[in-house]
Amino acid sequence: MDAAKEKAKRISLFVDAVRGGEKPERVPHFCNFWSWKVQDAGYTLSQAIYDNDIMYDVIKQWMEKYPQFDTHYETGQRNPLLIGKAVGINEYIINDEANSLNIVDQCFMNEDEYAELGEDYLKFYWTKA
């Protein structure tokens, strides 16, 4: 089957499943393996997260190796860690041995600021949070 027909077939599976119209021929398969696919491609999170070329290779390998998924949830190329790094913020803890990513706990609002938040929440978020 050519790529356009395969894409149309997979879209139809999701449309039928979500809208409840036609009964899909099978349950569509959704993939959300963010960190595991990095390890599966032979990289560490530290390598892939901060290098778009490596992340591209990770995504390409994953999609070629596991074609049975009808769609892939992918944030690797739209990487929030790179955005934070570009503006000097590093809120993440990368553990390559455990293949895990954690965020440093943060508090954007103190208990005595609720009144200020209630007065003008947009101003509060833009000036404080």
PDB file of C-alpha atoms in Angstrom:
ATOM      1  CA  MET A   1       0.000   0.000   0.000  1.00  0.00           C
ATOM      2  CA  ASP A   2       1.373   3.416  -0.840  1.00  0.00           C
ATOM      3  CA  ALA A   3       1.940   6.034   1.862  1.00  0.00           C
ATOM      4  CA  ALA A   4      -1.070   8.202   0.962  1.00  0.00           C
ATOM      5  CA  LYS A   5      -3.488   5.260   1.110  1.00  0.00           C
ATOM      6  CA  GLU A   6      -1.970   4.039   4.386  1.00  0.00           C
ATOM      7  CA  LYS A   7      -2.314   7.517   5.899  1.00  0.00           C
ATOM      8  CA  ALA A   8      -5.955   7.796   4.761  1.00  0.00           C
ATOM      9  CA  LYS A   9      -6.717   4.344   6.197  1.00  0.00           C
ATOM     10  CA  ARG A  10      -5.212   5.243   9.577  1.00  0.00           C
ATOM     11  CA  ILE A  11      -7.021   8.575   9.720  1.00  0.00           C
ATOM     12  CA  SER A  12     -10.269   6.757   8.949  1.00  0.00           C
ATOM     13  CA  LEU A  13      -9.638   4.354  11.849  1.00  0.00           C
ATOM     14  CA  PHE A  14      -9.357   7.253  14.296  1.00  0.00           C
ATOM     15  CA  VAL A  15     -12.278   9.200  12.855  1.00  0.00           C
ATOM     16  CA  ASP A  16     -14.545   6.162  13.028  1.00  0.00           C
ATOM     17  CA  ALA A  17     -13.395   5.283  16.551  1.00  0.00           C
ATOM     18  CA  VAL A  18     -13.773   8.803  17.931  1.00  0.00           C
ATOM     19  CA  ARG A  19     -16.978   9.887  16.217  1.00  0.00           C
ATOM     20  CA  GLY A  20     -18.710   6.577  16.773  1.00  0.00           C
ATOM     21  CA  GLY A  21     -20.094   6.450  13.238  1.00  0.00           C
ATOM     22  CA  GLU A  22     -18.756   3.545  11.268  1.00  0.00           C
ATOM     23  CA  LYS A  23     -17.388   0.672  13.318  1.00  0.00           C
ATOM     24  CA  PRO A  24     -13.622   0.684  12.744  1.00  0.00           C
ATOM     25  CA  GLU A  25     -12.130  -2.504  11.354  1.00  0.00           C
ATOM     26  CA  ARG A  26      -9.883  -2.566  14.430  1.00  0.00           C
ATOM     27  CA  VAL A  27      -8.879  -0.441  17.384  1.00  0.00           C
ATOM     28  CA  PRO A  28      -6.364   2.207  16.284  1.00  0.00           C
ATOM     29  CA  HIS A  29      -2.945   1.946  17.943  1.00  0.00           C
ATOM     30  CA  PHE A  30      -1.590   5.117  19.555  1.00  0.00           C
ATOM     31  CA  CYS A  31       2.083   5.308  20.573  1.00  0.00           C
ATOM     32  CA  ASN A  32       3.450   7.485  23.391  1.00  0.00           C
ATOM     33  CA  PHE A  33       6.903   6.108  24.193  1.00  0.00           C
ATOM     34  CA  TRP A  34       8.898   9.276  24.713  1.00  0.00           C
ATOM     35  CA  SER A  35      11.986   8.290  26.674  1.00  0.00           C
ATOM     36  CA  TRP A  36      12.041   4.581  25.884  1.00  0.00           C
ATOM     37  CA  LYS A  37      12.471   5.139  22.161  1.00  0.00           C
ATOM     38  CA  VAL A  38      15.654   7.121  22.871  1.00  0.00           C
ATOM     39  CA  GLN A  39      17.145   4.166  24.702  1.00  0.00           C
ATOM     40  CA  ASP A  40      15.836   1.760  22.048  1.00  0.00           C
ATOM     41  CA  ALA A  41      17.764   3.751  19.411  1.00  0.00           C
ATOM     42  CA  GLY A  42      20.987   3.400  21.398  1.00  0.00           C
ATOM     43  CA  TYR A  43      21.256   6.910  22.829  1.00  0.00           C
ATOM     44  CA  THR A  44      21.039   8.420  26.302  1.00  0.00           C
ATOM     45  CA  LEU A  45      18.467  11.074  27.135  1.00  0.00           C
ATOM     46  CA  SER A  46      21.243  13.651  27.569  1.00  0.00           C
ATOM     47  CA  GLN A  47      22.460  12.974  24.047  1.00  0.00           C
ATOM     48  CA  ALA A  48      19.057  13.052  22.361  1.00  0.00           C
ATOM     49  CA  ILE A  49      17.375  15.841  24.271  1.00  0.00           C
ATOM     50  CA  TYR A  50      19.971  18.460  23.457  1.00  0.00           C
ATOM     51  CA  ASP A  51      20.780  17.448  19.881  1.00  0.00           C
ATOM     52  CA  ASN A  52      18.068  17.779  17.223  1.00  0.00           C
ATOM     53  CA  ASP A  53      19.963  15.609  14.742  1.00  0.00           C
ATOM     54  CA  ILE A  54      20.100  12.738  17.230  1.00  0.00           C
ATOM     55  CA  MET A  55      16.426  13.204  18.148  1.00  0.00           C
ATOM     56  CA  TYR A  56      15.542  13.133  14.457  1.00  0.00           C
ATOM     57  CA  ASP A  57      17.434   9.835  14.150  1.00  0.00           C
ATOM     58  CA  VAL A  58      15.611   8.474  17.223  1.00  0.00           C
ATOM     59  CA  ILE A  59      12.209   9.320  15.738  1.00  0.00           C
ATOM     60  CA  LYS A  60      13.134   7.933  12.326  1.00  0.00           C
ATOM     61  CA  GLN A  61      14.417   4.660  13.808  1.00  0.00           C
ATOM     62  CA  TRP A  62      11.309   4.285  15.969  1.00  0.00           C
ATOM     63  CA  MET A  63       8.876   4.806  13.120  1.00  0.00           C
ATOM     64  CA  GLU A  64      10.759   2.382  10.868  1.00  0.00           C
ATOM     65  CA  LYS A  65      11.132  -0.265  13.586  1.00  0.00           C
ATOM     66  CA  TYR A  66       7.535  -0.094  14.865  1.00  0.00           C
ATOM     67  CA  PRO A  67       5.246   0.538  11.876  1.00  0.00           C
ATOM     68  CA  GLN A  68       2.298  -1.171  13.593  1.00  0.00           C
ATOM     69  CA  PHE A  69       1.399   2.064  15.390  1.00  0.00           C
ATOM     70  CA  ASP A  70      -1.175   4.187  13.610  1.00  0.00           C
ATOM     71  CA  THR A  71       0.024   7.420  15.154  1.00  0.00           C
ATOM     72  CA  HIS A  72       2.887   8.610  17.293  1.00  0.00           C
ATOM     73  CA  TYR A  73       2.734  11.249  20.007  1.00  0.00           C
ATOM     74  CA  GLU A  74       5.977  13.092  19.472  1.00  0.00           C
ATOM     75  CA  THR A  75       7.530  15.992  21.360  1.00  0.00           C
ATOM     76  CA  GLY A  76      11.139  15.257  20.535  1.00  0.00           C
ATOM     77  CA  GLN A  77      11.450  17.767  17.724  1.00  0.00           C
ATOM     78  CA  ARG A  78       9.474  20.407  19.645  1.00  0.00           C
ATOM     79  CA  ASN A  79      11.589  20.075  22.708  1.00  0.00           C
ATOM     80  CA  PRO A  80      10.722  22.230  25.759  1.00  0.00           C
ATOM     81  CA  LEU A  81      14.127  21.560  27.327  1.00  0.00           C
ATOM     82  CA  LEU A  82      15.913  23.235  24.420  1.00  0.00           C
ATOM     83  CA  ILE A  83      13.691  26.299  24.749  1.00  0.00           C
ATOM     84  CA  GLY A  84      14.464  26.596  28.454  1.00  0.00           C
ATOM     85  CA  LYS A  85      18.161  26.092  27.817  1.00  0.00           C
ATOM     86  CA  ALA A  86      18.137  28.866  25.185  1.00  0.00           C
ATOM     87  CA  VAL A  87      16.869  31.388  27.748  1.00  0.00           C
ATOM     88  CA  GLY A  88      19.088  30.133  30.565  1.00  0.00           C
ATOM     89  CA  ILE A  89      16.593  28.029  32.491  1.00  0.00           C
ATOM     90  CA  ASN A  90      17.396  24.464  33.464  1.00  0.00           C
ATOM     91  CA  GLU A  91      14.510  23.030  35.468  1.00  0.00           C
ATOM     92  CA  TYR A  92      15.059  19.407  34.525  1.00  0.00           C
ATOM     93  CA  ILE A  93      17.067  16.570  36.022  1.00  0.00           C
ATOM     94  CA  ILE A  94      18.142  13.983  33.460  1.00  0.00           C
ATOM     95  CA  ASN A  95      19.106  10.549  34.757  1.00  0.00           C
ATOM     96  CA  ASP A  96      20.690   8.590  31.908  1.00  0.00           C
ATOM     97  CA  GLU A  97      21.138   5.438  33.987  1.00  0.00           C
ATOM     98  CA  ALA A  98      17.444   5.232  34.883  1.00  0.00           C
ATOM     99  CA  ASN A  99      16.353   6.708  31.525  1.00  0.00           C
ATOM    100  CA  SER A 100      14.212   9.232  33.372  1.00  0.00           C
ATOM    101  CA  LEU A 101      13.489  12.923  33.288  1.00  0.00           C
ATOM    102  CA  ASN A 102      12.312  14.872  36.329  1.00  0.00           C
ATOM    103  CA  ILE A 103      11.568  18.512  36.943  1.00  0.00           C
ATOM    104  CA  VAL A 104      12.862  20.609  39.820  1.00  0.00           C
ATOM    105  CA  ASP A 105       9.958  21.490  42.096  1.00  0.00           C
ATOM    106  CA  GLN A 106       8.997  25.153  41.802  1.00  0.00           C
ATOM    107  CA  CYS A 107       6.628  27.547  43.491  1.00  0.00           C
ATOM    108  CA  PHE A 108       5.328  30.397  41.349  1.00  0.00           C
ATOM    109  CA  MET A 109       3.004  31.858  43.960  1.00  0.00           C
ATOM    110  CA  ASN A 110       3.111  32.442  47.693  1.00  0.00           C
ATOM    111  CA  GLU A 111       0.163  32.143  50.074  1.00  0.00           C
ATOM    112  CA  ASP A 112      -0.037  35.913  50.587  1.00  0.00           C
ATOM    113  CA  GLU A 113      -0.493  36.555  46.838  1.00  0.00           C
ATOM    114  CA  TYR A 114      -4.009  35.150  46.366  1.00  0.00           C
ATOM    115  CA  ALA A 115      -5.646  38.579  46.627  1.00  0.00           C
ATOM    116  CA  GLU A 116      -3.322  39.920  43.933  1.00  0.00           C
ATOM    117  CA  LEU A 117      -4.098  36.923  41.726  1.00  0.00           C
ATOM    118  CA  GLY A 118      -7.841  37.525  42.195  1.00  0.00           C
ATOM    119  CA  GLU A 119      -7.605  41.200  41.252  1.00  0.00           C
ATOM    120  CA  ASP A 120      -6.007  40.634  37.854  1.00  0.00           C
ATOM    121  CA  TYR A 121      -4.941  37.085  37.128  1.00  0.00           C
ATOM    122  CA  LEU A 122      -3.466  37.885  33.696  1.00  0.00           C
ATOM    123  CA  LYS A 123      -1.274  40.637  35.115  1.00  0.00           C
ATOM    124  CA  PHE A 124      -0.222  38.306  37.931  1.00  0.00           C
ATOM    125  CA  TYR A 125       0.787  35.517  35.555  1.00  0.00           C
ATOM    126  CA  TRP A 126       2.699  37.842  33.234  1.00  0.00           C
ATOM    127  CA  THR A 127       4.504  39.767  35.975  1.00  0.00           C
ATOM    128  CA  LYS A 128       5.046  37.095  38.636  1.00  0.00           C
ATOM    129  CA  ALA A 129       4.579  33.592  37.329  1.00  0.00           C
TER     130      ALA A 129
END
